[in-house]
XYZ file of C-alpha atoms in Angstrom:
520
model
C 102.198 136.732 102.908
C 105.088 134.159 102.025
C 105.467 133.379 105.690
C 101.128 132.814 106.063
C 101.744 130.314 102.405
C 104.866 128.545 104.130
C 102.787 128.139 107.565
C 99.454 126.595 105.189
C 102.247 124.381 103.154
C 103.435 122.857 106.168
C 100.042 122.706 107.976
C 99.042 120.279 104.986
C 102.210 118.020 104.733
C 103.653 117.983 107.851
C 103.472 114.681 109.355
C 102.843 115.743 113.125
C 99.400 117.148 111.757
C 98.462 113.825 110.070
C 96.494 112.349 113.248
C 94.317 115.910 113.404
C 93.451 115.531 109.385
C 92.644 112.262 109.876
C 90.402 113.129 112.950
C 88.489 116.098 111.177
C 88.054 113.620 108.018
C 85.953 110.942 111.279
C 84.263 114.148 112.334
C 83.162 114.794 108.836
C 81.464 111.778 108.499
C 80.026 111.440 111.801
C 78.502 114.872 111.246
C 77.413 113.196 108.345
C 76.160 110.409 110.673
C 74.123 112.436 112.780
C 72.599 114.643 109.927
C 70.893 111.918 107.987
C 70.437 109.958 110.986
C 68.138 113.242 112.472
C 65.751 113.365 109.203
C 65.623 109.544 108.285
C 64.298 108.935 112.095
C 61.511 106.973 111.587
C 62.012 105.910 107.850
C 62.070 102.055 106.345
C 65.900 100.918 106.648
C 66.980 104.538 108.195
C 69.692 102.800 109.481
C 70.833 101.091 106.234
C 70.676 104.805 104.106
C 72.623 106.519 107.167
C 75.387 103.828 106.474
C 75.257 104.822 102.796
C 75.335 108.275 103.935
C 78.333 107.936 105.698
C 79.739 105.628 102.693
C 79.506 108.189 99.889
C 81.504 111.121 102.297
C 83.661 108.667 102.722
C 84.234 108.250 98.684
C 84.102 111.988 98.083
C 86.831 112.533 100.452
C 88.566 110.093 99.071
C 87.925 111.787 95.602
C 89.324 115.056 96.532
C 92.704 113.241 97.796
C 93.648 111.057 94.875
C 91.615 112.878 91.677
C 91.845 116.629 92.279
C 95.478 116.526 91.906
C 95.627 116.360 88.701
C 94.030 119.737 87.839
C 96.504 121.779 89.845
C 99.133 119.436 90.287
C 101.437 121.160 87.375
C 100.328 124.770 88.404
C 101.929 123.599 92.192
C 105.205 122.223 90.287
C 106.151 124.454 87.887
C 105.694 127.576 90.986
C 102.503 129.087 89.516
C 100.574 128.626 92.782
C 101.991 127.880 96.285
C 100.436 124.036 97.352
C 98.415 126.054 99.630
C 96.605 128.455 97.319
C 95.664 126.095 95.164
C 93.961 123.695 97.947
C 91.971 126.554 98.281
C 91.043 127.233 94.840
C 90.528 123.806 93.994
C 88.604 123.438 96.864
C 86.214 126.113 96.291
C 86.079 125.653 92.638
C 85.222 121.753 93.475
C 82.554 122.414 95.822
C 81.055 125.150 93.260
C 81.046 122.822 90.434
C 79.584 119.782 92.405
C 76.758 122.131 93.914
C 76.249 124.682 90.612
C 76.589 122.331 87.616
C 76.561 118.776 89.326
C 73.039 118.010 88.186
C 69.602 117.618 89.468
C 69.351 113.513 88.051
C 72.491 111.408 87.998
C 72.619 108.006 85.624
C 73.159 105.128 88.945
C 74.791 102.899 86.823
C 78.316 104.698 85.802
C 78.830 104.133 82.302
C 75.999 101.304 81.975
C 78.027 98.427 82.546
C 75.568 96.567 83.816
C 71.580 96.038 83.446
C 70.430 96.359 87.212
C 66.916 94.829 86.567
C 67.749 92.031 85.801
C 67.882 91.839 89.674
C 64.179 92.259 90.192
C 65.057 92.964 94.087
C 65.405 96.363 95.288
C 67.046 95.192 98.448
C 69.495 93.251 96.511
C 70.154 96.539 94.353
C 70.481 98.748 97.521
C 73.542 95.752 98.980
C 74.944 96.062 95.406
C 75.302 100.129 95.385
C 76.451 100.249 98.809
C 79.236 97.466 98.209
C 80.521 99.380 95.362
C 80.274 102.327 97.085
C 82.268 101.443 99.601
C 84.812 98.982 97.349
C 85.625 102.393 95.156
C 86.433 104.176 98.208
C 88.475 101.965 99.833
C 90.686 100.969 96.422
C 90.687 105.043 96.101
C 91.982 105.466 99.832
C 94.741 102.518 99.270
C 95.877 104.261 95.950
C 96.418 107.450 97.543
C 98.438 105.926 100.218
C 100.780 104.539 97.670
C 100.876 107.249 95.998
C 99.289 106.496 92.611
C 96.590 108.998 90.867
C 94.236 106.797 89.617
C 90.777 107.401 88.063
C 87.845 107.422 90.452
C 85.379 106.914 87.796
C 87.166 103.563 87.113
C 87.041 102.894 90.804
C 83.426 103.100 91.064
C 82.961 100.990 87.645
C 84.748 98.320 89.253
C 83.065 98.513 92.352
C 79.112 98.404 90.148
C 80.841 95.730 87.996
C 82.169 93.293 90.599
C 78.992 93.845 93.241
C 76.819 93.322 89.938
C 78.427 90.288 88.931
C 78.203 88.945 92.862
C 74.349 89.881 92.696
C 73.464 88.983 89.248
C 76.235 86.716 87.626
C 77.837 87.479 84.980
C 75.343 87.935 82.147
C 74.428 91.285 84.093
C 77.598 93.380 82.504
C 78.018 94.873 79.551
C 81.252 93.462 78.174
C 81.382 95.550 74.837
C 81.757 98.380 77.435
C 83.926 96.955 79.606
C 86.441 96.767 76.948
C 85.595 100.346 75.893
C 87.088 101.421 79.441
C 89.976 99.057 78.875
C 90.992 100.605 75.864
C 91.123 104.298 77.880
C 93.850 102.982 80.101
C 95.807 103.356 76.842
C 94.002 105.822 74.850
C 93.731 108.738 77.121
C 97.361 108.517 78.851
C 98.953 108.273 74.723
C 96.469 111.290 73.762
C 97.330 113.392 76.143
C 100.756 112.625 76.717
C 101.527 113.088 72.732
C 99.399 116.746 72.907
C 101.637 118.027 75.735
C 104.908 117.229 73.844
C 103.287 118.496 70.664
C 102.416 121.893 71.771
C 105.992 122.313 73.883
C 108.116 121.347 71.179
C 106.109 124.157 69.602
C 106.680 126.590 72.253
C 110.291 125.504 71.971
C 110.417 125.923 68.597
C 108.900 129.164 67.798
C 109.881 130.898 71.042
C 112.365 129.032 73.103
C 114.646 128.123 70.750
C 115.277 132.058 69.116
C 117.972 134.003 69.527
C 115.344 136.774 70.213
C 112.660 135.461 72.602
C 111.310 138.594 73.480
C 109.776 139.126 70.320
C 108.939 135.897 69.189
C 106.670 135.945 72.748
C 104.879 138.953 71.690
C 104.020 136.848 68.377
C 103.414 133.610 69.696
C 102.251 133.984 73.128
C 98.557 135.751 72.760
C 97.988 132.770 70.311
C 98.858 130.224 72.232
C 97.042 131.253 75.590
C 93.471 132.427 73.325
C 93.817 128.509 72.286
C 94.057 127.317 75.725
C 90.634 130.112 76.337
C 88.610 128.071 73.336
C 89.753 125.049 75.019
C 88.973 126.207 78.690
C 85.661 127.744 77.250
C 84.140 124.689 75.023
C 85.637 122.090 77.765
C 83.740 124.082 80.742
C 80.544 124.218 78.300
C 80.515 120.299 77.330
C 81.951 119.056 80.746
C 79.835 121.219 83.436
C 77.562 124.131 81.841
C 75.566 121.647 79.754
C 74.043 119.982 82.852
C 72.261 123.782 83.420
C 71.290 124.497 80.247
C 71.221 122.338 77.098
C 74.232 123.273 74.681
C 75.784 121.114 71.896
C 79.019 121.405 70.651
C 78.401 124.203 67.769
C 77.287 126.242 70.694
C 80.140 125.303 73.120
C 82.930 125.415 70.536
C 81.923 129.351 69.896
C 81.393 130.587 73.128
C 85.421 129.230 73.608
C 85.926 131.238 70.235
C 84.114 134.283 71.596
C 86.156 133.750 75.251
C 89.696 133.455 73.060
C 89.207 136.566 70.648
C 88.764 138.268 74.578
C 91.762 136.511 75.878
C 94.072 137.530 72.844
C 93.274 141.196 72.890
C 94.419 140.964 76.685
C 97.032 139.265 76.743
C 98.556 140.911 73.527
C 98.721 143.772 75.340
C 100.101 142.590 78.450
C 102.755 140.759 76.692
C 103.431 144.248 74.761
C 103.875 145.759 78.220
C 105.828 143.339 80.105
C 108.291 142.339 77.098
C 110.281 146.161 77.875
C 111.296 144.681 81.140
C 111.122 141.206 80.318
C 114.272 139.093 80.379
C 115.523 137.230 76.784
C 115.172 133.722 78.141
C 113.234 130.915 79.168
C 112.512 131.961 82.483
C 111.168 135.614 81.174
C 108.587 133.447 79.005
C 108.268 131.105 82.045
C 106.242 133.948 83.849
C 103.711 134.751 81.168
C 102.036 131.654 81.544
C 101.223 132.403 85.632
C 97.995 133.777 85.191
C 96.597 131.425 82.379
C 98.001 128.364 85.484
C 95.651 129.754 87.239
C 92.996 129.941 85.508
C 93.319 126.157 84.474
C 93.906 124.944 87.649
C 90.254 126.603 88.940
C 88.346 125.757 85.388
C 89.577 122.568 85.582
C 88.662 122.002 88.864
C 84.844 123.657 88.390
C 84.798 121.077 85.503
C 85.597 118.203 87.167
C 83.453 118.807 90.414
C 80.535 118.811 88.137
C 81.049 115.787 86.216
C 82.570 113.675 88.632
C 81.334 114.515 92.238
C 78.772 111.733 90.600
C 80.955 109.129 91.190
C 80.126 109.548 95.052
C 76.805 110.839 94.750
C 75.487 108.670 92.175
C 75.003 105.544 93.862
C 74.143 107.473 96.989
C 70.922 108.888 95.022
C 69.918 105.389 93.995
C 70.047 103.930 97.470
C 68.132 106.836 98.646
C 65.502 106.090 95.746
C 65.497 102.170 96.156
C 65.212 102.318 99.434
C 61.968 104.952 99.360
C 60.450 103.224 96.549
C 61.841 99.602 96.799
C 62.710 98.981 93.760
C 65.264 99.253 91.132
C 66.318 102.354 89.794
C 68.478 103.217 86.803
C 68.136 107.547 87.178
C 67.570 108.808 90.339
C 67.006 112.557 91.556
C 69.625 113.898 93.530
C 68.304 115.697 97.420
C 70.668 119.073 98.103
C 71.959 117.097 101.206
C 73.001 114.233 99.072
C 74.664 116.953 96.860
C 76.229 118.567 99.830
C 77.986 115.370 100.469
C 79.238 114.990 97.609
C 80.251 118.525 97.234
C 82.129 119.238 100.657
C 83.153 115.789 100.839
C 85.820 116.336 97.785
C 86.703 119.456 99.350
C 87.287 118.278 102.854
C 89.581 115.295 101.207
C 91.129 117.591 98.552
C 92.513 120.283 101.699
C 93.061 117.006 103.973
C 94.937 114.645 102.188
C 95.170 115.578 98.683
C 98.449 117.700 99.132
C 100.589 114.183 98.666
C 99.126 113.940 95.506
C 99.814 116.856 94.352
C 103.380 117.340 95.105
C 103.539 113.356 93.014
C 101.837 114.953 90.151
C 103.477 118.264 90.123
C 107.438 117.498 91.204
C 107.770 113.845 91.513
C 107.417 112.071 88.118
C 109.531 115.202 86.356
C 110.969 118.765 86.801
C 107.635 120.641 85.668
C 108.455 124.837 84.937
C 105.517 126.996 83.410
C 105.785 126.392 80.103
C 105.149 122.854 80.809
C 102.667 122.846 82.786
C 100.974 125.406 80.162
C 101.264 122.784 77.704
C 99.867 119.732 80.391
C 97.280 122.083 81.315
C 96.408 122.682 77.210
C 96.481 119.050 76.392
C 94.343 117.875 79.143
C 91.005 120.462 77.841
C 91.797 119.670 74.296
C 92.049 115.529 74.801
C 88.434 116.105 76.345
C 87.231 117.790 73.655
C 88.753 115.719 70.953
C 87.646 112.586 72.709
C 84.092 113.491 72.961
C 83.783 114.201 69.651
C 85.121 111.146 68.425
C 83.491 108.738 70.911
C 86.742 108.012 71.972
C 86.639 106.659 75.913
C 89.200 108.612 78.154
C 89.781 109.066 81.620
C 90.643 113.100 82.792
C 93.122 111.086 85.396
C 94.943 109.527 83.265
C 94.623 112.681 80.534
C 96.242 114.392 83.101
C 99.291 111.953 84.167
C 99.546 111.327 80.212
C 100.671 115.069 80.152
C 102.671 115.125 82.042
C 105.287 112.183 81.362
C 104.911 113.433 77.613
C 106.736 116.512 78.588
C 108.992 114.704 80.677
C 110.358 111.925 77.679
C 110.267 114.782 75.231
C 112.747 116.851 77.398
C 114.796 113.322 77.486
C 114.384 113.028 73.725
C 115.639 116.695 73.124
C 118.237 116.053 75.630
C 119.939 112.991 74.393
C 119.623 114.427 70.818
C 121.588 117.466 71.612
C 124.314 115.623 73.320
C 124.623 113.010 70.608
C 125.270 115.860 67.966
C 127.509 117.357 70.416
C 129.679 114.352 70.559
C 129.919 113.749 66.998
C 131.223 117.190 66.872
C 134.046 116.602 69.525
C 135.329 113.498 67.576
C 136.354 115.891 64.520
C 138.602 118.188 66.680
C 141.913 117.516 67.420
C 143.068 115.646 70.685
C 145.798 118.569 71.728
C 143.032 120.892 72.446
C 141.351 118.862 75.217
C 142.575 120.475 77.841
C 140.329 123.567 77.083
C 137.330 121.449 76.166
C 136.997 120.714 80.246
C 135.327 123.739 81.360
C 133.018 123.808 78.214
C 131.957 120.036 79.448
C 131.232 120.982 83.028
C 128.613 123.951 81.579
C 127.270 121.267 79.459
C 126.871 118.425 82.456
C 124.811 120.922 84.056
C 123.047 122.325 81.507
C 118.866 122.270 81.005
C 117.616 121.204 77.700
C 117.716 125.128 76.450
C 121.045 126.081 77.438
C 122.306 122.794 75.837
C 121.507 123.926 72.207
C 123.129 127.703 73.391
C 126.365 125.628 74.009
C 125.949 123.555 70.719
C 125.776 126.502 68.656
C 128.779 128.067 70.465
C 130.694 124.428 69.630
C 130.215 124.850 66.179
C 131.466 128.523 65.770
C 134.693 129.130 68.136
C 135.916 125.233 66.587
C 137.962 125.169 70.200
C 136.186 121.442 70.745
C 138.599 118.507 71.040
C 137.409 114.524 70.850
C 136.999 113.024 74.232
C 138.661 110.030 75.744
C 137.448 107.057 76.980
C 136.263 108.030 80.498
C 134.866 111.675 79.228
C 132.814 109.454 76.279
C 131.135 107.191 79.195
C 130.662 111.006 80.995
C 129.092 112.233 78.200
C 127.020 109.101 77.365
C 125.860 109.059 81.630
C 124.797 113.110 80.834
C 122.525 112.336 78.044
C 121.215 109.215 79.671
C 120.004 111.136 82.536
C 116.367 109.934 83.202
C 113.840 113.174 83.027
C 111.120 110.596 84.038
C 110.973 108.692 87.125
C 110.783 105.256 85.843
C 109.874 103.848 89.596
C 106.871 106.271 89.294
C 105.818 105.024 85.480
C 105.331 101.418 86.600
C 103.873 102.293 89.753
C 100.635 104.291 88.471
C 100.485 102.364 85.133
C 100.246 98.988 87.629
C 97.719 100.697 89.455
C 95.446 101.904 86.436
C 95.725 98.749 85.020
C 94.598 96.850 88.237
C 91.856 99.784 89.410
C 88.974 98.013 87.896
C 90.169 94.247 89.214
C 90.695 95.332 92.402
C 87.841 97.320 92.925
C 85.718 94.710 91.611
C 86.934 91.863 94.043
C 86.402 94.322 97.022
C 82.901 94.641 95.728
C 82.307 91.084 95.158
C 83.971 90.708 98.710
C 81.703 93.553 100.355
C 78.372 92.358 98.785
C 78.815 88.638 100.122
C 79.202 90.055 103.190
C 76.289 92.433 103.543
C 73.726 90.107 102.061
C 75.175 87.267 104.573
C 74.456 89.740 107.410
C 70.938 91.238 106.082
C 69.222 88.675 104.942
């Protein structure tokens, strides 16, 4: 089994395969091409909605290579799920969201940022949903090459925003929303990021930190995964359930409650039977969290296949629409192959090319173990919730990212703080006794943030410590300066969220010049 997971890993990553992904992503879209290109025969501007066709598989597979990450990035990092199981759950889980809860109509202008009839030209409105079709796509595909997670529902806003000001000028966009969406680039990341540090400093309080983790797991534990249940439950209600039935957030909120008071009863019991064998340590309470990872990484995914397979799908539907009715439209009904699109496109990209992503998300920007990625996991479903409640605009991308460097400066926070109460101590002892401090100073170098507070405690009771000189200070000082968070990774995605919308736009812009100059 490890050896068939090693082979997958390797089959995804491994440059030498890159040329055969990239040819299966071409044959995906000229299957695409030929499909709609067999039943439009015959139809007004086949030719034009085959393009678009092609255009939105080319988005969605772009979608499943930069956006899916996120959801099981942390569950691939912290060792939860090999990177090859969970391109297969995600995968599935994507497609099954897109197809079960994606929607029968879809809204064509992503968040209403701009008032399409004021066009009056259903050709025009057709060159303006293709160019940001297409601009979204391509900023989304240049992202992912650099590396960079960004939101694809921003992508696509920029792309409507900049082909609607090229069409319409600039009285077509809704400004007061505009700066809505500007205010998520900081919102969501701060929300999220502050959540996951919140709930692991509580982990680390109540569990990791006593002398006696084994039974402070069996407390703590059940609690802590039946609130990530509510969460998973109300999150998967509000976020992809409520576009098959109606539900409002009374009703979502208790069937999470019902789901939790499940999910405690079980895992109360499975913690009572695992803590006889379980190791007193981090890594004992590391492996309790497996299962809920899991679980996460295929809710989350479900969830966002429904809400956002729209961002490929959505101006698909209206082109379809405009182009059989020839005029403007601001809902449009969504055909099962348009769906299908959509739906395989994410998870053709996701398996293809969205393993680079996930290794950036889930090792790259900082050491992620279970507990962690529990708490990333945790904070992303709650920051939805919260958000929606309070009318709050957030992006799940950058929810998600948010998380994650949260946990990463709080383990640098904890860090530093331990050594800097560690070095006050050494200054009290006397100078005689250094040579015995050495090897205590080479267990602390390579200590994690856990076993650092072990060794403090140990400091203060044998009273063995001795001040440190000059070049052991600047040591010390280099130990609890280590950076937990790649900074080079920081400014690299926050430059790119900042500059999705701008960029996307001007491709748009670009893109819609060019199309009218050729169709008209």
């Amino acid at each position: 089994m490890a050896r068939s997971t090693g082979f997958l890993d390797s089959l995804l990553t491994s440059p030498s395969t890159e040329r055969f992904r990239v040819g299966i992503g071409l044959l995906f879209l000229l299957g695409i091409w030929l499909a709609v290109g067999s039943f439009s025969k015959g139809m007004p501007d086949s030719l034009l909605l085959v393009a678009a066709a092609v255009i939105g598989g080319y988005m969605a597979i772009n979608i499943g290579a930069n956006d899916v990450a996120n959801n099981v990035g942390p569950a691939v990092g912290s060792g939860a799920l090999s990177l090859g199981a969970a391109v297969l759950i995600a995968a599935v889980f994507e497609a099954g969201g897109a197809l079960i809860a994606g929607g029968d109509v879809v809204s064509t202008i992503k968040g209403d940022i701009i008032d399409p009839t004021i066009l009056n030209d259903g050709r025009a409105f057709v060159w303006l949903m293709t160019a940001a079709l297409l601009a979204g796509a391509l900023w989304l595909n240049l992202a992912t090459w650099m590396g960079a997670p960004v939101s694809t529902t921003h992508s696509i806003v920029g792309g409507v925003l900049g082909a609607g000001i090229a069409a319409g000028g600039w009285g077509i966009a809704d400004w007061s929303v505009m700066g809505k969406i500007a205010a998520s680039w900081v919102i969501s990341p701060v929300l999220g990021g502050a959540l996951a540090a919140l709930f692991l400093f509580l982990i680390k309080k109540t569990v990791l930190y006593r002398q006696d983790v084994v039974p402070a797991a069996r407390r703590f534990v059940p609690w802590l995964v039946a609130v990530m249940a509510w969460a998973f439950g109300t999150y998967l209600m509000i976020k992809g359930v409520k576009k098959i039935i109606k539900v409002d957030f009374v009703d979502a909120s208790l069937v999470g409650l019902a789901a939790a008071v499940v999910v405690f009863f079980l895992v109360r019991a499975l913690v009572s039977r695992k803590a006889a064998t379980m190791e007193n340590s981090a890594s004992g309470v590391n492996g309790l969290f497996t299962w809920p990872l899991i679980f996460a990484a295929a809710l989350l995914s479900f969830a966002h296949g429904a809400n956002d397979v729209a961002n490929a799908i959505g101006p698909l539907a209206a082109i379809n629409d405009a182009l059989a009715g020839g005029a403007v439209v601001t809902k449009a009904g969504i055909p099962l192959w348009v769906m299908m699109i959509g739906a395989l496109g994410i998870a053709v990209g996701l398996m293809l090319f969205g393993p680079r992503l996930i290794k950036t998300v889930g090792s790259e920007i900082t050491e992620l173990d279970k507990t962690r990625a529990f708490c990333i996991a945790l904070s992303a479903a709650l920051t939805v919730i919260l958000a929606s409640q309070l009318g709050l605009p957030v992006s799940s991308t950058h929810i998600a990212i948010g998380g994650v460097f949260g946990v990463g400066f709080l383990r640098e926070y904890l860090k530093r703080n331990y050594a800097t109460q560690l070095h006050k101590i050494l200054e009290q002892h006397d100078p005689d006794e250094q040579r015995r401090l050495q090897p205590f100073l080479d267990d602390f170098r390579s200590a994690s943030v856990e076993e650092m507070e072990r060794l403090l405690k140990q400091a203060k009771k044998n009273k063995r410590q001795v001040p440190l000189s000059k070049s052991e200070r600047k040591r010390l000082k280099k130990i609890y300066r280590e950076e937990m968070v790649k900074r080079s990774h920081l400014v690299r995605i926050a430059a790119a969220w900042v500059i999705t919308v701008p960029a996307s736009a001007v491709m748009a812009a670009l893109v819609f010049f060019t199309l009218r100059g050729l169709l008209i």
